[in-house]
Amino acid sequence: MSKPAVAAQEKLPIAYFPEIRTLADAPRVHGRDRPDARAFHFEGRESSYADFDRHTAQVANGLAALGVKHGSRIAYLGKNSDRYFEILYGAARIGAVLAPVNWRLAEPEVLYITNDAEAEVVFVDSHCAPLLARISPELSRLRKIIAMDPGSSWDAYEAWRDSQSTADRQVAVAREDAAIQLYTSGTTGRPKGVVLKHSSFSAFNEHAGTNPGAFGHDMDWNYWDTDDVSLVAMPVFHISGTGWGIVGVYSGAFTVVLREFDNAAVIEAVRRFKVSKTVLVPTTIQMMLDYPDLRPDDFASMTDFLYGASPIPLDLLERAVKVFNCGFVQLYGMTETCGAVTYLPREDHRPGNPRMRSAGKTIPGAEIRILDPESDTAFPPGKTGEICIRAPGTMLGYWKQEDETARVIRDGGWVRSGDAGFMDEDGYVFIQDRVKDMIVSGGENVYPAEVENAMHGCPHIAEVAVIGVPDPKWGEAVKAVVVLKAGASEDAQAILDFTRTRIAGFKMPKSIDFVAALPRSATGKILKKELRAPYWAGKDRQVN
């Protein structure tokens, strides 16, 4: 892989390609410089960077022929695929914005997100095609549906793509233009579209390239060379899936894409392709450790397991480090900051090191302050407050939600994370609790307001409060605390059946407790801290 020359620096601690200024530039640069290098593998299908450059140009021309313009939104509803990245980069070449939709969501949620995004074209796989067929008459801006798999009445993706010109359509795309719109759950019960710009995805690399002295050897987990193989196993509707795939493309790496996370598939991919880097979440790491066919020697090719999305139990982390015997790097960030703003380097993953309980230290180019959530006063080291972040990858804002954007992004570009924690004297961040009402279950953010809204209307329920409780597998599990209507029976299954039609399965309560009344303050506010307290007793932090 060709690397740009950097004065007095033989090797940067991170890949840097100064010609890649927007997402649209990556297929052009690597297609020109490394046309025969492998770009993607997916279920037996393999493509080179020349293929990727050509296919993304065809997608761009096909979208333009459908009337998709700079700033238009398109959607992808399906599981992971190499072709998802063709669509993403093809859209980027004409300045269109891709909104990947969570295929695990319930029908009303998919309908809301697709309409909220004002998607003009929807790409759908066979898994989600029946759902899309049912809601398509209600999609207000829809121009075209393209099927990722053959066999439907819609145009098939490959035939549609290959009928387009391979000419490089020269559209002016700026670094600050919107590129991707990822949806996150909302505190008010409605998902929000996080609008990320082109420069969000290369800001980290560019800061390294222009400030090489700021990056120490403990950041070489993100240096890539011609032998590196990346694995995308996290869903592309998450920053951990889409963002990690973009990291591989920016670096010109060979990326193996899995349709979805599966123990056997991950292990087989690592064995077969000699994967060197991947991103996982604590729940998936635990699943792999518990897999009966796990042979740690099969992971000899792995240099780095990157992990994040939720705090990891210390005993699980220590076990993983021992079994996999490779570098572990924890990352902490938000969709709103385009992923990681802190890292816990390999060197700190030592048994007995108290820093293993931390989320690490700030990545160069980003800043973190611990603020009083009420007054925005900065707290000194050791004092717990709200973690606030300023980073070059920060979102443009929430799609068409100016008030919510202003609530989260404060003066000076500081993003309120909603997480409570402290920073030690050496700049390591320790997450202790949450300021915002949120549950992280298996790496998925679940907002209680969403679940409560879905449960309201059930004929059994008078009142409901949703909380997160510790869970050995998922980190946290969703629990509903219900006050029944007069005369209603404690029929948990009936309540779950009602709720299941309205929200995704991963947001569903794993258990229901029935109480005579919910604890309230003098002003009538439900005291969720009191509801949570018995389940978190004895824990050293209120997140798991």
XYZ file of C-alpha atoms in Angstrom:
544
model
C 0.000 0.000 0.000
C 1.402 3.363 -0.931
C 1.818 5.815 1.935
C 2.264 9.562 1.602
C 5.653 10.902 2.582
C 5.781 12.772 5.866
C 8.829 14.825 6.777
C 10.959 13.311 9.528
C 8.389 10.597 10.054
C 8.938 7.173 8.500
C 5.665 5.783 9.781
C 2.669 7.620 11.136
C 0.804 5.925 13.982
C -2.291 6.029 11.789
C -3.107 5.734 8.082
C -3.196 9.103 6.310
C -4.098 9.787 2.669
C -4.142 13.544 1.997
C -5.931 13.079 -1.342
C -8.960 11.559 0.389
C -10.851 14.683 1.419
C -14.402 13.302 1.174
C -15.854 9.807 1.098
C -16.195 10.183 -2.661
C -12.406 10.370 -3.049
C -11.576 6.991 -1.484
C -12.683 4.660 -4.319
C -11.065 6.964 -6.870
C -7.714 7.092 -5.064
C -7.416 3.391 -4.292
C -8.937 2.402 -7.644
C -6.178 4.389 -9.335
C -3.247 3.474 -7.093
C -4.087 -0.119 -6.121
C -6.584 -1.380 -8.699
C -5.830 -5.083 -8.223
C -5.802 -5.045 -4.417
C -8.681 -6.814 -2.721
C -11.344 -4.453 -1.382
C -14.233 -6.611 -0.096
C -15.266 -10.191 0.484
C -18.862 -11.164 1.190
C -20.177 -14.723 1.179
C -17.927 -15.905 -1.638
C -18.091 -12.679 -3.663
C -14.838 -10.739 -3.865
C -14.060 -7.372 -5.427
C -10.914 -5.357 -6.076
C -10.471 -1.617 -5.624
C -10.827 -1.233 -9.396
C -14.184 -3.023 -9.114
C -15.180 -0.846 -6.168
C -14.299 2.354 -8.030
C -16.272 1.234 -11.082
C -19.299 0.001 -9.131
C -19.577 3.144 -7.013
C -19.398 5.269 -10.186
C -22.245 3.184 -11.643
C -24.338 3.625 -8.501
C -23.751 7.383 -8.649
C -24.910 7.534 -12.252
C -27.894 5.309 -11.550
C -29.033 7.460 -8.637
C -28.627 10.621 -10.693
C -30.753 9.076 -13.464
C -33.501 8.502 -10.874
C -33.471 12.198 -9.985
C -31.436 11.887 -6.787
C -29.551 15.142 -6.261
C -26.936 16.627 -3.992
C -28.443 16.581 -0.484
C -31.176 14.053 -1.349
C -31.702 11.167 1.055
C -31.755 7.502 0.128
C -32.249 4.539 2.483
C -30.854 1.047 2.907
C -33.041 -1.502 4.674
C -31.202 -4.753 5.080
C -28.466 -6.729 6.732
C -24.758 -6.175 6.093
C -23.404 -6.572 2.589
C -20.419 -5.471 0.545
C -22.957 -3.830 -1.757
C -24.110 -1.583 1.088
C -20.712 0.106 0.854
C -21.070 0.427 -2.922
C -24.339 2.291 -2.345
C -22.844 4.452 0.405
C -19.851 5.544 -1.683
C -21.912 5.801 -4.858
C -24.272 8.213 -3.099
C -21.267 10.135 -1.758
C -19.989 10.694 -5.296
C -23.041 12.827 -6.105
C -23.433 14.375 -2.650
C -26.489 12.294 -1.714
C -26.970 11.112 1.882
C -27.485 7.478 2.861
C -29.713 6.559 5.816
C -29.282 2.902 6.823
C -32.385 1.637 8.641
C -32.223 -0.870 11.476
C -33.616 -4.123 10.062
C -34.517 -5.266 13.586
C -37.107 -2.542 14.057
C -40.844 -3.067 14.078
C -42.924 -1.973 11.093
C -44.149 1.344 12.578
C -40.561 2.285 13.452
C -39.253 1.548 9.940
C -42.103 3.559 8.435
C -41.392 6.524 10.699
C -37.626 6.577 10.004
C -37.926 6.152 6.243
C -40.468 8.965 6.025
C -38.559 11.159 8.460
C -35.444 10.778 6.285
C -37.530 11.691 3.217
C -35.918 8.773 1.402
C -36.383 8.969 -2.371
C -34.861 5.572 -3.176
C -34.864 2.533 -0.885
C -32.509 -0.416 -1.318
C -33.921 -3.504 0.417
C -32.731 -7.070 0.947
C -34.882 -10.184 0.880
C -35.135 -10.300 4.677
C -36.857 -6.899 4.825
C -38.668 -6.958 1.462
C -42.049 -8.182 2.858
C -42.065 -5.380 5.439
C -41.170 -2.748 2.847
C -43.885 -4.012 0.509
C -46.462 -3.446 3.248
C -45.370 0.100 4.093
C -44.330 1.347 0.641
C -47.738 2.957 -0.135
C -47.214 5.171 2.933
C -43.723 6.374 1.998
C -44.284 10.000 1.072
C -41.101 10.757 -0.948
C -40.435 7.353 -2.506
C -39.346 7.304 -6.167
C -37.893 3.814 -6.494
C -37.331 0.534 -4.656
C -34.310 -1.537 -5.665
C -34.012 -5.135 -4.451
C -30.581 -6.259 -3.284
C -31.523 -9.855 -4.084
C -33.199 -11.138 -7.274
C -36.647 -12.687 -7.294
C -38.972 -9.758 -6.610
C -40.987 -7.488 -8.888
C -38.598 -4.630 -8.118
C -35.468 -3.989 -10.151
C -32.593 -6.178 -8.980
C -29.569 -4.263 -7.712
C -26.866 -5.933 -9.788
C -28.753 -5.585 -13.072
C -29.673 -1.982 -12.254
C -26.080 -1.122 -11.300
C -24.483 -2.793 -14.302
C -26.777 -1.011 -16.731
C -25.307 2.358 -15.683
C -22.369 4.266 -17.125
C -18.969 3.856 -15.466
C -18.058 7.488 -16.138
C -16.839 9.440 -13.118
C -19.608 11.972 -12.591
C -17.874 15.113 -11.353
C -20.141 16.586 -8.701
C -18.791 19.193 -6.297
C -18.931 17.597 -2.859
C -17.627 19.595 0.095
C -16.039 18.181 3.203
C -18.709 19.789 5.365
C -21.584 18.354 3.326
C -23.827 15.716 4.890
C -22.811 12.150 4.006
C -24.612 9.678 6.279
C -27.718 9.880 8.455
C -27.712 7.340 11.278
C -30.787 7.021 13.454
C -30.578 6.799 17.230
C -33.338 6.264 19.731
C -34.646 9.401 21.353
C -35.421 10.474 24.895
C -38.815 11.670 23.686
C -39.691 8.318 22.151
C -38.961 9.182 18.507
C -35.715 8.253 16.704
C -33.448 11.108 15.652
C -31.390 11.292 12.473
C -27.753 12.055 13.298
C -26.321 13.865 10.270
C -22.606 13.180 9.846
C -20.480 15.096 7.357
C -17.811 13.754 5.021
C -14.975 15.167 7.101
C -16.300 13.422 10.218
C -14.926 10.143 8.896
C -11.401 11.332 8.119
C -10.845 13.982 10.808
C -8.933 11.581 13.064
C -6.596 10.525 10.246
C -6.054 14.079 9.028
C -5.180 15.301 12.498
C -2.552 12.557 12.682
C -1.189 13.410 9.259
C -0.856 17.120 9.996
C 0.144 16.746 13.674
C 2.203 13.528 13.742
C 3.944 14.482 16.963
C 0.638 14.391 18.830
C 0.210 10.656 18.230
C 2.247 8.218 20.290
C 3.126 4.607 19.638
C 0.138 3.489 21.701
C -2.145 4.532 18.819
C -0.657 2.265 16.170
C -3.723 0.030 16.427
C -5.104 2.236 13.667
C -2.086 2.003 11.404
C -2.802 -0.213 8.389
C -0.471 -1.934 5.965
C -0.873 -4.294 3.038
C -1.167 -7.367 5.270
C -4.065 -6.070 7.358
C -7.496 -7.620 6.992
C -10.542 -5.941 8.547
C -13.745 -7.652 9.646
C -17.120 -5.873 9.715
C -19.422 -7.919 11.946
C -21.393 -5.134 13.637
C -24.575 -3.908 11.893
C -24.190 -1.134 9.333
C -27.090 0.799 10.848
C -24.673 1.501 13.739
C -21.612 3.710 13.681
C -19.616 0.623 14.726
C -20.578 -1.109 11.464
C -20.640 1.725 8.928
C -17.819 3.645 10.592
C -15.527 0.631 10.812
C -16.185 -0.239 7.183
C -15.254 3.328 6.203
C -12.016 3.056 8.209
C -11.052 0.033 6.118
C -11.885 1.731 2.817
C -10.039 4.922 3.760
C -6.973 2.832 4.583
C -7.219 0.751 1.408
C -7.511 -2.425 3.462
C -9.148 -5.726 2.556
C -12.503 -5.876 4.363
C -14.476 -9.040 5.049
C -18.171 -8.288 5.616
C -20.460 -10.615 7.560
C -24.222 -10.468 7.021
C -24.630 -10.245 10.799
C -22.744 -11.217 13.930
C -22.589 -14.957 14.454
C -20.016 -16.783 16.549
C -19.300 -19.459 13.992
C -19.142 -16.963 11.123
C -16.740 -14.647 12.977
C -14.450 -17.496 13.967
C -14.483 -18.967 10.463
C -13.741 -15.547 8.923
C -10.770 -14.997 11.230
C -9.445 -18.492 10.508
C -9.917 -18.299 6.746
C -8.916 -14.718 5.959
C -6.394 -14.145 8.755
C -8.294 -11.132 10.048
C -6.067 -8.706 11.933
C -8.508 -6.029 13.155
C -12.167 -5.872 14.086
C -14.621 -3.965 16.272
C -16.964 -5.773 18.646
C -19.130 -4.977 21.661
C -18.807 -6.618 25.091
C -21.812 -8.898 24.560
C -20.341 -10.344 21.354
C -16.950 -10.841 23.019
C -18.654 -12.829 25.773
C -20.549 -14.902 23.192
C -17.292 -15.777 21.471
C -15.602 -16.745 24.723
C -18.506 -19.056 25.540
C -18.540 -20.667 22.089
C -17.658 -24.385 22.423
C -15.656 -24.505 19.163
C -13.384 -21.634 20.132
C -9.692 -22.384 19.628
C -7.641 -19.349 20.662
C -4.766 -20.352 18.359
C -7.084 -19.605 15.425
C -6.791 -15.936 16.414
C -3.046 -15.763 15.933
C -3.561 -13.319 13.035
C -5.405 -10.830 15.245
C -3.371 -7.818 16.251
C -6.231 -5.791 17.728
C -9.696 -6.323 19.126
C -11.329 -2.906 19.340
C -14.415 -2.799 21.537
C -16.909 -0.293 22.849
C -20.594 0.776 22.836
C -21.044 -0.138 26.492
C -18.879 -0.604 29.590
C -17.261 -4.028 29.830
C -17.165 -6.031 33.078
C -13.586 -6.257 34.325
C -13.597 -10.048 34.733
C -14.848 -10.474 31.145
C -12.138 -8.160 29.818
C -9.374 -9.926 31.731
C -10.618 -13.298 30.462
C -10.742 -12.057 26.859
C -7.218 -10.627 27.003
C -5.906 -13.943 28.324
C -7.786 -16.174 25.845
C -7.291 -14.202 22.622
C -3.734 -13.140 23.458
C -3.728 -10.064 21.220
C -4.026 -6.320 21.604
C -7.249 -4.967 23.094
C -8.242 -1.325 22.651
C -11.359 0.130 24.221
C -13.089 3.001 22.385
C -15.655 5.397 23.807
C -17.760 7.838 21.850
C -21.196 8.515 20.430
C -22.924 8.382 17.101
C -23.118 12.168 17.468
C -19.297 12.395 17.563
C -18.868 9.884 14.701
C -17.585 7.283 17.116
C -14.499 7.197 19.268
C -13.191 10.162 21.234
C -11.238 8.155 23.824
C -9.110 5.026 23.672
C -7.706 2.668 26.276
C -4.475 1.420 24.671
C -3.124 -2.109 24.610
C -0.522 -1.228 27.199
C -3.179 -0.493 29.816
C -4.837 -3.900 29.418
C -2.894 -5.512 32.253
C -4.486 -7.579 35.036
C -4.635 -5.525 38.187
C -4.276 -2.190 36.396
C -7.041 0.076 37.772
C -7.209 1.863 34.414
C -8.840 -1.228 32.904
C -12.056 0.068 34.468
C -11.729 3.295 32.501
C -12.721 4.259 28.958
C -9.196 5.508 28.353
C -7.789 8.878 27.443
C -8.748 11.437 24.840
C -7.777 10.839 21.227
C -5.641 13.733 19.917
C -7.852 16.300 18.226
C -10.763 15.694 20.607
C -11.406 17.309 24.001
C -13.344 16.174 27.063
C -14.593 18.143 30.032
C -16.493 16.948 33.074
C -19.252 19.467 33.728
C -21.929 20.071 36.301
C -25.058 19.059 34.313
C -27.045 21.902 35.860
C -24.612 24.836 35.672
C -22.078 23.669 33.045
C -19.298 24.441 35.551
C -16.161 22.377 34.938
C -15.356 19.838 37.650
C -11.810 19.056 38.847
C -10.231 15.600 38.470
C -11.957 12.919 40.509
C -15.364 14.608 40.685
C -18.256 12.997 38.795
C -20.278 15.090 36.378
C -21.559 14.933 32.806
C -18.996 13.963 30.168
C -18.967 16.651 27.467
C -17.068 16.280 24.217
C -15.682 18.574 21.539
C -14.376 16.732 18.482
C -13.792 17.464 14.787
C -16.117 14.605 13.790
C -19.142 16.017 15.605
C -22.441 15.784 13.740
C -23.925 18.654 11.784
C -27.002 18.158 13.945
C -30.168 16.118 14.269
C -32.132 16.038 11.014
C -34.798 18.755 11.153
C -34.680 18.926 14.961
C -33.076 22.276 15.706
C -34.266 22.461 19.310
C -32.904 19.014 20.130
C -29.630 19.854 18.386
C -29.301 23.027 20.462
C -30.004 21.064 23.641
C -27.217 18.574 22.961
C -24.575 20.787 21.302
C -23.696 23.652 23.627
C -21.828 26.888 22.966
C -18.373 26.262 21.553
C -19.356 22.949 19.981
C -19.433 20.932 23.219
C -21.628 17.822 22.953
C -23.484 16.637 26.039
C -22.953 12.877 26.164
C -25.605 12.084 28.752
C -23.020 9.897 30.513
C -21.812 10.623 34.029
C -18.190 10.080 34.927
C -14.960 11.574 36.158
C -11.454 12.146 34.835
C -8.393 11.229 36.842
C -5.222 13.303 37.154
C -3.729 11.599 34.085
C -6.738 12.302 31.843
C -8.346 8.836 31.935
C -12.136 8.910 31.800
C -14.182 6.658 34.100
C -17.893 6.195 33.290
C -19.988 5.827 36.430
C -23.637 6.344 35.542
C -25.951 8.065 33.069
C -27.354 11.543 33.238
C -29.898 10.771 30.536
C -32.529 8.096 30.909
C -31.010 5.388 28.731
C -30.328 1.650 28.821
C -27.486 -0.013 26.908
C -28.371 -3.656 26.228
C -25.997 -5.735 24.114
C -24.471 -2.549 22.703
C -27.870 -1.180 21.636
C -29.153 2.092 23.081
C -32.694 1.774 24.401
C -34.516 4.851 25.640
C -37.162 4.052 28.274
C -39.457 6.726 26.834
C -39.692 4.737 23.591
C -40.620 1.563 25.427
C -43.074 3.347 27.697
C -44.765 4.991 24.715
C -45.122 1.587 23.058
C -46.632 0.061 26.196
C -49.088 2.877 26.808
C -52.432 1.988 25.340
C -52.242 -1.619 26.489
C -55.623 -2.313 28.132
C -53.898 -3.849 31.177
C -51.688 -0.844 32.026
C -52.557 2.206 34.087
C -48.939 3.404 34.468
C -45.549 2.092 33.459
C -41.920 2.997 34.132
C -39.045 1.345 32.265
C -35.585 0.936 33.791
C -32.345 -0.903 33.074
C -31.173 -3.657 35.419
C -27.877 -5.606 35.445
C -27.743 -8.635 33.170
C -24.818 -11.084 32.885
C -25.186 -11.560 29.120
C -26.470 -8.239 27.768
C -24.865 -5.892 30.295
C -28.235 -4.340 31.040
C -31.739 -5.680 30.495
C -34.953 -3.750 29.992
C -37.406 -4.075 32.868
C -40.919 -2.632 32.975
C -42.534 -1.719 36.266
C -46.307 -1.707 35.783
C -49.295 -0.422 37.695
C -52.359 -2.311 36.486
C -55.749 -0.867 35.685
C -58.504 -1.733 38.102
C -59.657 -5.277 37.503
C -56.780 -6.208 35.182
C -54.822 -9.377 35.841
C -51.040 -9.716 36.091
C -50.757 -11.093 32.568
C -47.196 -10.275 31.570
C -47.454 -12.236 28.327
C -50.458 -10.245 27.130
C -48.565 -7.015 27.792
C -45.508 -8.272 25.916
C -47.624 -9.435 22.977
C -49.192 -5.961 22.750
C -45.817 -4.213 22.907
C -44.094 -6.504 20.395
C -46.168 -5.165 17.501
C -45.013 -1.623 18.176
C -41.246 -1.725 18.857
C -38.199 -3.799 17.977
C -37.507 -6.995 19.867
C -34.250 -5.751 21.405
C -36.187 -2.912 23.066
C -38.763 -5.261 24.563
C -38.864 -5.678 28.346
C -37.103 -8.857 29.417
C -39.165 -8.848 32.593
C -42.161 -7.095 34.132
C -42.710 -6.271 37.775
C -46.164 -5.350 39.044
C -46.517 -2.730 41.784
C -49.396 -0.958 43.474
C -47.922 2.511 42.800
C -44.831 4.108 41.316
C -42.619 6.249 43.604
C -43.012 9.945 42.837
C -41.519 13.257 43.893
C -43.523 16.066 45.419
C -44.087 17.413 41.900
C -45.354 14.055 40.626
C -42.223 12.979 38.748
C -41.556 9.242 38.771
C -38.421 8.527 40.811
C -36.625 6.034 38.606
C -33.551 6.177 40.789
C -35.598 4.585 43.565
C -36.921 1.950 41.183
C -33.400 1.081 40.019
C -31.753 1.073 43.449
C -32.590 -2.489 44.608
C -31.249 -4.033 41.407
C -27.977 -2.087 41.461
C -27.221 -2.525 45.162
C -23.626 -3.526 45.745
C -22.430 -2.403 42.294
C -19.477 -0.019 42.163
C -21.027 1.845 39.227
C -24.560 2.248 37.973
C -23.850 1.015 34.447
C -22.957 -2.542 33.506
